[in-house]
Amino acid sequence: EAQVTQNPRYLITVTGKKLTVTCSQNMNHEYMSWYRQDPGLGLRQIYYSMNVEVTDKGDVPEGYKVSRKEKRNFPLILESPSPNQTSLYFCASSLSPLQGVPYFGPGTRLTVT
Amino acid sequence: QKEVEQDPGPLSVPEGAIVSLNCTYSNSAFQYFMWYRQYSRKGPELLMYTYSSGNKEDGRFTAQVDKSSKYISLFIRDSQPSDSATYLCAMRAGSGNTPLVFGKGTRLSVIA
C-alpha cells in the first residue's frame, strides 16, 4: 500500500529538549516536504527536499532542521523546541514539485511545554 | 491580498444538500488546482486534481476552475454526514520549483 508514515503520532515534550519526527514514504517519490498546521493559519511549508541531499527552506523554517540521506526518509529535527512550535505537523511526498500531487502522512501532534 | 483566500466557515448543511466550496486566488501563474479533504485528527487526502480551466467530475464531487476570474469551486451533491470534514483548496504554478499554496480550509458539517 502506497503511504507516508510519521512517528511519533503524538509527542509532549519540554522546552529545549531536542526531538526528531521521522517521515518515510514507500512510493519512490523524489519530492518530500514538511508542513505545520495551526488554527487560523492553515498549512505552512517548513522545509522541502527535491531529492537526496537536496533540501531548502519553505515559508516557516526557523527553529527546524531536516536531512535527506535516503530517498524514502525525511526527518524533521527540532534542536531546541519552544512552545510556539506546538502544532500539528504533516510530512508529504510527491513524484516531483510539478508532477503528481502530494500524499500526506497522518500527522504528528506536538506539544512543547 | 493573500495569495489564496478561502472562507473558513463553519458551514452547516442538511443531509442531501448541494454544497459549494470556493477559493479565490491572486497569482495568475497558478495552473494546477487541488481539493483536499481532512477529517479531524487525520492528514489531508486528495479529492480532486485539475489542470487549468474547466470542470472535472468524480462521483458526487465536481471541481470547477475559472482562471479568468481566479476562482475555483468544489461542489458536493447529495451531501452525506460522512462528508463532514475540513476542505482545503491548493494550487501551484505550472513551472519552477514553487511550492503548493493552500487555502486555510472550510469546515463543513452535514447534519443527518
PDB file of C-alpha atoms in Angstrom:
ATOM      1  CA  GLU A   1       0.000   0.000   0.000  1.00  0.00           C
ATOM      2  CA  ALA A   2       1.325   3.422  -1.003  1.00  0.00           C
ATOM      3  CA  GLN A   3       1.725   5.510   2.087  1.00  0.00           C
ATOM      4  CA  VAL A   4       3.570   8.149   4.045  1.00  0.00           C
ATOM      5  CA  THR A   5       4.246   7.252   7.656  1.00  0.00           C
ATOM      6  CA  GLN A   6       5.194   9.528  10.515  1.00  0.00           C
ATOM      7  CA  ASN A   7       6.379   8.784  14.009  1.00  0.00           C
ATOM      8  CA  PRO A   8       5.560   9.563  16.698  1.00  0.00           C
ATOM      9  CA  ARG A   9       1.920  10.486  16.163  1.00  0.00           C
ATOM     10  CA  TYR A  10       1.714  12.328  19.477  1.00  0.00           C
ATOM     11  CA  LEU A  11       4.507  13.905  21.458  1.00  0.00           C
ATOM     12  CA  ILE A  12       4.601  16.058  24.560  1.00  0.00           C
ATOM     13  CA  THR A  13       7.989  17.471  25.429  1.00  0.00           C
ATOM     14  CA  VAL A  14       9.629  20.296  27.342  1.00  0.00           C
ATOM     15  CA  THR A  15      11.327  23.416  26.077  1.00  0.00           C
ATOM     16  CA  GLY A  16      14.854  22.814  24.858  1.00  0.00           C
ATOM     17  CA  LYS A  17      14.785  19.032  24.631  1.00  0.00           C
ATOM     18  CA  LYS A  18      15.890  18.003  21.152  1.00  0.00           C
ATOM     19  CA  LEU A  19      13.461  15.839  19.232  1.00  0.00           C
ATOM     20  CA  THR A  20      13.122  14.200  15.830  1.00  0.00           C
ATOM     21  CA  VAL A  21       9.950  13.366  13.950  1.00  0.00           C
ATOM     22  CA  THR A  22      10.506  10.705  11.338  1.00  0.00           C
ATOM     23  CA  CYS A  23       8.851  10.535   7.931  1.00  0.00           C
ATOM     24  CA  SER A  24       9.059   7.696   5.462  1.00  0.00           C
ATOM     25  CA  GLN A  25       7.411   7.060   2.078  1.00  0.00           C
ATOM     26  CA  ASN A  26       7.292   3.876   0.026  1.00  0.00           C
ATOM     27  CA  MET A  27       6.416   5.385  -3.358  1.00  0.00           C
ATOM     28  CA  ASN A  28       9.923   6.224  -4.554  1.00  0.00           C
ATOM     29  CA  HIS A  29       8.956   9.893  -4.607  1.00  0.00           C
ATOM     30  CA  GLU A  30      11.694  12.446  -5.156  1.00  0.00           C
ATOM     31  CA  TYR A  31       9.956  15.401  -3.540  1.00  0.00           C
ATOM     32  CA  MET A  32       9.221  15.481   0.179  1.00  0.00           C
ATOM     33  CA  SER A  33       8.160  18.314   2.438  1.00  0.00           C
ATOM     34  CA  TRP A  34       7.138  19.195   5.955  1.00  0.00           C
ATOM     35  CA  TYR A  35       4.178  21.369   6.899  1.00  0.00           C
ATOM     36  CA  ARG A  36       2.792  22.677  10.117  1.00  0.00           C
ATOM     37  CA  GLN A  37      -0.917  23.343  10.554  1.00  0.00           C
ATOM     38  CA  ASP A  38      -2.199  25.875  13.054  1.00  0.00           C
ATOM     39  CA  PRO A  39      -5.744  27.166  13.647  1.00  0.00           C
ATOM     40  CA  GLY A  40      -6.430  30.235  11.551  1.00  0.00           C
ATOM     41  CA  LEU A  41      -3.115  29.930   9.703  1.00  0.00           C
ATOM     42  CA  GLY A  42      -3.678  26.808   7.642  1.00  0.00           C
ATOM     43  CA  LEU A  43      -0.885  24.648   6.276  1.00  0.00           C
ATOM     44  CA  ARG A  44       2.505  26.280   6.034  1.00  0.00           C
ATOM     45  CA  GLN A  45       5.547  24.674   4.486  1.00  0.00           C
ATOM     46  CA  ILE A  46       8.588  24.353   6.752  1.00  0.00           C
ATOM     47  CA  TYR A  47      11.191  22.650   4.550  1.00  0.00           C
ATOM     48  CA  TYR A  48      11.223  20.662   1.374  1.00  0.00           C
ATOM     49  CA  SER A  49      13.588  18.318  -0.409  1.00  0.00           C
ATOM     50  CA  MET A  50      13.892  17.853  -4.142  1.00  0.00           C
ATOM     51  CA  ASN A  51      15.969  14.696  -3.815  1.00  0.00           C
ATOM     52  CA  VAL A  52      18.651  13.033  -1.715  1.00  0.00           C
ATOM     53  CA  GLU A  53      20.967  15.603  -0.111  1.00  0.00           C
ATOM     54  CA  VAL A  54      18.936  18.498  -1.616  1.00  0.00           C
ATOM     55  CA  THR A  55      16.874  20.465   0.896  1.00  0.00           C
ATOM     56  CA  ASP A  56      15.567  24.016   1.011  1.00  0.00           C
ATOM     57  CA  LYS A  57      13.603  26.327   3.262  1.00  0.00           C
ATOM     58  CA  GLY A  58       9.872  26.766   2.966  1.00  0.00           C
ATOM     59  CA  ASP A  59       7.817  29.576   4.428  1.00  0.00           C
ATOM     60  CA  VAL A  60       8.494  28.979   8.138  1.00  0.00           C
ATOM     61  CA  PRO A  61      11.889  27.254   8.570  1.00  0.00           C
ATOM     62  CA  GLU A  62      13.071  28.981  11.765  1.00  0.00           C
ATOM     63  CA  GLY A  63      13.763  26.548  14.592  1.00  0.00           C
ATOM     64  CA  TYR A  64      13.719  23.449  12.365  1.00  0.00           C
ATOM     65  CA  LYS A  65      16.261  21.313  10.570  1.00  0.00           C
ATOM     66  CA  VAL A  66      15.849  18.490   8.090  1.00  0.00           C
ATOM     67  CA  SER A  67      18.023  15.941   6.370  1.00  0.00           C
ATOM     68  CA  ARG A  68      17.592  13.711   3.330  1.00  0.00           C
ATOM     69  CA  LYS A  69      20.199  10.993   3.382  1.00  0.00           C
ATOM     70  CA  GLU A  70      17.936   8.405   1.765  1.00  0.00           C
ATOM     71  CA  LYS A  71      15.190   8.891  -0.776  1.00  0.00           C
ATOM     72  CA  ARG A  72      12.469   7.372   1.392  1.00  0.00           C
ATOM     73  CA  ASN A  73      13.205   9.225   4.658  1.00  0.00           C
ATOM     74  CA  PHE A  74      12.917  12.896   5.536  1.00  0.00           C
ATOM     75  CA  PRO A  75      13.187  13.512   9.301  1.00  0.00           C
ATOM     76  CA  LEU A  76      12.266  16.831  10.913  1.00  0.00           C
ATOM     77  CA  ILE A  77      14.559  17.894  13.732  1.00  0.00           C
ATOM     78  CA  LEU A  78      13.808  20.427  16.448  1.00  0.00           C
ATOM     79  CA  GLU A  79      17.139  21.140  18.126  1.00  0.00           C
ATOM     80  CA  SER A  80      15.683  23.265  20.919  1.00  0.00           C
ATOM     81  CA  PRO A  81      11.882  23.174  20.827  1.00  0.00           C
ATOM     82  CA  SER A  82       9.912  26.137  22.112  1.00  0.00           C
ATOM     83  CA  PRO A  83       6.218  26.473  22.993  1.00  0.00           C
ATOM     84  CA  ASN A  84       5.497  28.333  19.740  1.00  0.00           C
ATOM     85  CA  GLN A  85       6.370  25.121  17.910  1.00  0.00           C
ATOM     86  CA  THR A  86       3.361  23.413  19.444  1.00  0.00           C
ATOM     87  CA  SER A  87       1.459  22.415  16.328  1.00  0.00           C
ATOM     88  CA  LEU A  88       0.214  19.645  14.080  1.00  0.00           C
ATOM     89  CA  TYR A  89       2.934  18.533  11.675  1.00  0.00           C
ATOM     90  CA  PHE A  90       2.479  16.786   8.350  1.00  0.00           C
ATOM     91  CA  CYS A  91       5.001  15.178   6.074  1.00  0.00           C
ATOM     92  CA  ALA A  92       4.109  14.940   2.384  1.00  0.00           C
ATOM     93  CA  SER A  93       5.671  13.400  -0.691  1.00  0.00           C
ATOM     94  CA  SER A  94       5.114  13.598  -4.434  1.00  0.00           C
ATOM     95  CA  LEU A  95       6.823  12.468  -7.595  1.00  0.00           C
ATOM     96  CA  SER A  96       8.286  15.940  -8.129  1.00  0.00           C
ATOM     97  CA  PRO A  97       7.223  19.543  -7.402  1.00  0.00           C
ATOM     98  CA  LEU A  98       5.426  19.680 -10.722  1.00  0.00           C
ATOM     99  CA  GLN A  99       4.392  16.079 -11.228  1.00  0.00           C
ATOM    100  CA  GLY A 100       1.839  14.242  -9.234  1.00  0.00           C
ATOM    101  CA  VAL A 101       0.125  15.512  -6.140  1.00  0.00           C
ATOM    102  CA  PRO A 102       1.335  15.428  -2.563  1.00  0.00           C
ATOM    103  CA  TYR A 103       0.398  12.474  -0.416  1.00  0.00           C
ATOM    104  CA  PHE A 104       0.206  13.416   3.239  1.00  0.00           C
ATOM    105  CA  GLY A 105       1.168  11.429   6.278  1.00  0.00           C
ATOM    106  CA  PRO A 106      -1.239  11.031   9.210  1.00  0.00           C
ATOM    107  CA  GLY A 107       0.240  13.910  11.202  1.00  0.00           C
ATOM    108  CA  THR A 108       2.212  14.373  14.408  1.00  0.00           C
ATOM    109  CA  ARG A 109       0.672  16.421  17.183  1.00  0.00           C
ATOM    110  CA  LEU A 110       3.473  18.090  19.104  1.00  0.00           C
ATOM    111  CA  THR A 111       3.049  19.919  22.387  1.00  0.00           C
ATOM    112  CA  VAL A 112       6.006  21.824  23.850  1.00  0.00           C
ATOM    113  CA  THR A 113       5.554  22.923  27.452  1.00  0.00           C
TER     114      THR A 113
ATOM    115  CA  GLN B   1      -4.135  40.437  -0.626  1.00  0.00           C
ATOM    116  CA  LYS B   2      -3.404  36.863   0.404  1.00  0.00           C
ATOM    117  CA  GLU B   3      -2.364  34.520  -2.362  1.00  0.00           C
ATOM    118  CA  VAL B   4      -5.254  32.114  -1.720  1.00  0.00           C
ATOM    119  CA  GLU B   5      -8.444  33.063   0.109  1.00  0.00           C
ATOM    120  CA  GLN B   6     -10.889  30.523   1.454  1.00  0.00           C
ATOM    121  CA  ASP B   7     -13.841  31.136   3.750  1.00  0.00           C
ATOM    122  CA  PRO B   8     -13.168  29.163   6.937  1.00  0.00           C
ATOM    123  CA  GLY B   9     -16.842  28.528   7.678  1.00  0.00           C
ATOM    124  CA  PRO B  10     -18.068  26.653   9.541  1.00  0.00           C
ATOM    125  CA  LEU B  11     -20.677  25.632   7.013  1.00  0.00           C
ATOM    126  CA  SER B  12     -23.554  23.510   8.253  1.00  0.00           C
ATOM    127  CA  VAL B  13     -25.978  21.875   5.799  1.00  0.00           C
ATOM    128  CA  PRO B  14     -28.697  19.213   5.999  1.00  0.00           C
ATOM    129  CA  GLU B  15     -28.059  15.766   4.576  1.00  0.00           C
ATOM    130  CA  GLY B  16     -28.804  15.640   0.854  1.00  0.00           C
ATOM    131  CA  ALA B  17     -27.990  19.297   0.220  1.00  0.00           C
ATOM    132  CA  ILE B  18     -25.722  20.515  -2.562  1.00  0.00           C
ATOM    133  CA  VAL B  19     -22.618  22.086  -1.081  1.00  0.00           C
ATOM    134  CA  SER B  20     -20.488  24.714  -2.794  1.00  0.00           C
ATOM    135  CA  LEU B  21     -16.995  25.424  -1.514  1.00  0.00           C
ATOM    136  CA  ASN B  22     -14.873  28.149  -3.042  1.00  0.00           C
ATOM    137  CA  CYS B  23     -11.414  29.667  -3.195  1.00  0.00           C
ATOM    138  CA  THR B  24     -10.127  32.784  -4.855  1.00  0.00           C
ATOM    139  CA  TYR B  25      -6.516  33.433  -5.722  1.00  0.00           C
ATOM    140  CA  SER B  26      -4.357  36.271  -6.931  1.00  0.00           C
ATOM    141  CA  ASN B  27      -1.444  34.576  -8.716  1.00  0.00           C
ATOM    142  CA  SER B  28      -2.240  34.210 -12.419  1.00  0.00           C
ATOM    143  CA  ALA B  29       0.626  31.709 -12.758  1.00  0.00           C
ATOM    144  CA  PHE B  30      -1.345  29.040 -10.895  1.00  0.00           C
ATOM    145  CA  GLN B  31      -2.270  26.246 -13.262  1.00  0.00           C
ATOM    146  CA  TYR B  32      -2.749  23.154 -11.091  1.00  0.00           C
ATOM    147  CA  PHE B  33      -5.638  23.098  -8.663  1.00  0.00           C
ATOM    148  CA  MET B  34      -6.439  20.569  -5.989  1.00  0.00           C
ATOM    149  CA  TRP B  35      -9.043  19.940  -3.343  1.00  0.00           C
ATOM    150  CA  TYR B  36      -8.141  18.003  -0.222  1.00  0.00           C
ATOM    151  CA  ARG B  37     -10.444  16.632   2.434  1.00  0.00           C
ATOM    152  CA  GLN B  38      -9.201  16.478   6.002  1.00  0.00           C
ATOM    153  CA  TYR B  39     -11.035  14.611   8.724  1.00  0.00           C
ATOM    154  CA  SER B  40     -10.384  15.545  12.310  1.00  0.00           C
ATOM    155  CA  ARG B  41      -7.009  14.259  13.554  1.00  0.00           C
ATOM    156  CA  LYS B  42      -6.076  12.964  10.073  1.00  0.00           C
ATOM    157  CA  GLY B  43      -3.832  14.084   7.236  1.00  0.00           C
ATOM    158  CA  PRO B  44      -5.289  15.785   4.161  1.00  0.00           C
ATOM    159  CA  GLU B  45      -6.343  13.360   1.425  1.00  0.00           C
ATOM    160  CA  LEU B  46      -6.620  14.324  -2.214  1.00  0.00           C
ATOM    161  CA  LEU B  47     -10.166  14.603  -3.578  1.00  0.00           C
ATOM    162  CA  MET B  48      -9.833  16.322  -6.933  1.00  0.00           C
ATOM    163  CA  TYR B  49      -6.973  17.435  -9.157  1.00  0.00           C
ATOM    164  CA  THR B  50      -7.471  19.669 -12.191  1.00  0.00           C
ATOM    165  CA  TYR B  51      -5.255  21.451 -14.637  1.00  0.00           C
ATOM    166  CA  SER B  52      -6.099  24.902 -15.975  1.00  0.00           C
ATOM    167  CA  SER B  53      -9.731  25.906 -16.533  1.00  0.00           C
ATOM    168  CA  GLY B  54     -12.773  23.700 -16.820  1.00  0.00           C
ATOM    169  CA  ASN B  55     -14.807  21.155 -14.916  1.00  0.00           C
ATOM    170  CA  LYS B  56     -13.959  17.736 -13.566  1.00  0.00           C
ATOM    171  CA  GLU B  57     -16.481  15.323 -12.109  1.00  0.00           C
ATOM    172  CA  ASP B  58     -15.904  12.324  -9.869  1.00  0.00           C
ATOM    173  CA  GLY B  59     -18.995  10.728  -8.412  1.00  0.00           C
ATOM    174  CA  ARG B  60     -20.751  13.257  -6.196  1.00  0.00           C
ATOM    175  CA  PHE B  61     -17.879  15.727  -6.478  1.00  0.00           C
ATOM    176  CA  THR B  62     -17.353  18.339  -9.190  1.00  0.00           C
ATOM    177  CA  ALA B  63     -14.390  20.701  -9.343  1.00  0.00           C
ATOM    178  CA  GLN B  64     -14.592  23.887 -11.392  1.00  0.00           C
ATOM    179  CA  VAL B  65     -11.797  26.257 -12.301  1.00  0.00           C
ATOM    180  CA  ASP B  66     -12.389  29.712 -13.742  1.00  0.00           C
ATOM    181  CA  LYS B  67      -8.959  31.147 -14.432  1.00  0.00           C
ATOM    182  CA  SER B  68     -10.343  34.366 -15.864  1.00  0.00           C
ATOM    183  CA  SER B  69     -11.968  35.130 -12.517  1.00  0.00           C
ATOM    184  CA  LYS B  70      -9.229  33.409 -10.461  1.00  0.00           C
ATOM    185  CA  TYR B  71     -11.909  31.358  -8.753  1.00  0.00           C
ATOM    186  CA  ILE B  72     -12.211  27.649  -8.065  1.00  0.00           C
ATOM    187  CA  SER B  73     -15.116  25.679  -6.666  1.00  0.00           C
ATOM    188  CA  LEU B  74     -15.874  22.248  -5.306  1.00  0.00           C
ATOM    189  CA  PHE B  75     -19.469  21.048  -5.469  1.00  0.00           C
ATOM    190  CA  ILE B  76     -20.723  18.133  -3.414  1.00  0.00           C
ATOM    191  CA  ARG B  77     -24.061  16.666  -4.475  1.00  0.00           C
ATOM    192  CA  ASP B  78     -26.320  14.660  -2.171  1.00  0.00           C
ATOM    193  CA  SER B  79     -24.116  15.506   0.795  1.00  0.00           C
ATOM    194  CA  GLN B  80     -23.743  12.865   3.500  1.00  0.00           C
ATOM    195  CA  PRO B  81     -22.776  13.075   7.173  1.00  0.00           C
ATOM    196  CA  SER B  82     -19.549  11.304   6.180  1.00  0.00           C
ATOM    197  CA  ASP B  83     -18.672  14.395   4.113  1.00  0.00           C
ATOM    198  CA  SER B  84     -18.281  16.356   7.343  1.00  0.00           C
ATOM    199  CA  ALA B  85     -14.648  17.464   7.280  1.00  0.00           C
ATOM    200  CA  THR B  86     -12.426  20.416   6.512  1.00  0.00           C
ATOM    201  CA  TYR B  87     -11.906  21.028   2.803  1.00  0.00           C
ATOM    202  CA  LEU B  88      -8.661  22.619   1.678  1.00  0.00           C
ATOM    203  CA  CYS B  89      -8.006  24.084  -1.730  1.00  0.00           C
ATOM    204  CA  ALA B  90      -4.428  24.043  -3.007  1.00  0.00           C
ATOM    205  CA  MET B  91      -2.757  25.315  -6.128  1.00  0.00           C
ATOM    206  CA  ARG B  92       0.601  25.798  -7.733  1.00  0.00           C
ATOM    207  CA  ALA B  93       2.254  27.336 -10.751  1.00  0.00           C
ATOM    208  CA  GLY B  94       2.976  25.363 -13.881  1.00  0.00           C
ATOM    209  CA  SER B  95       6.733  25.786 -13.841  1.00  0.00           C
ATOM    210  CA  GLY B  96       9.630  26.335 -11.491  1.00  0.00           C
ATOM    211  CA  ASN B  97      10.018  24.964  -8.001  1.00  0.00           C
ATOM    212  CA  THR B  98       7.198  26.960  -6.486  1.00  0.00           C
ATOM    213  CA  PRO B  99       5.537  25.093  -3.650  1.00  0.00           C
ATOM    214  CA  LEU B 100       1.903  24.212  -3.283  1.00  0.00           C
ATOM    215  CA  VAL B 101      -0.112  27.068  -1.760  1.00  0.00           C
ATOM    216  CA  PHE B 102      -3.026  26.087   0.456  1.00  0.00           C
ATOM    217  CA  GLY B 103      -6.179  27.853   1.452  1.00  0.00           C
ATOM    218  CA  LYS B 104      -6.901  27.805   5.170  1.00  0.00           C
ATOM    219  CA  GLY B 105      -9.731  25.322   4.780  1.00  0.00           C
ATOM    220  CA  THR B 106     -13.509  25.391   5.126  1.00  0.00           C
ATOM    221  CA  ARG B 107     -15.069  23.317   7.887  1.00  0.00           C
ATOM    222  CA  LEU B 108     -18.199  21.530   6.685  1.00  0.00           C
ATOM    223  CA  SER B 109     -20.803  19.775   8.818  1.00  0.00           C
ATOM    224  CA  VAL B 110     -23.533  17.715   7.173  1.00  0.00           C
ATOM    225  CA  ILE B 111     -26.381  17.153   9.591  1.00  0.00           C
ATOM    226  CA  ALA B 112     -28.430  13.933   9.347  1.00  0.00           C
TER     227      ALA B 112
END
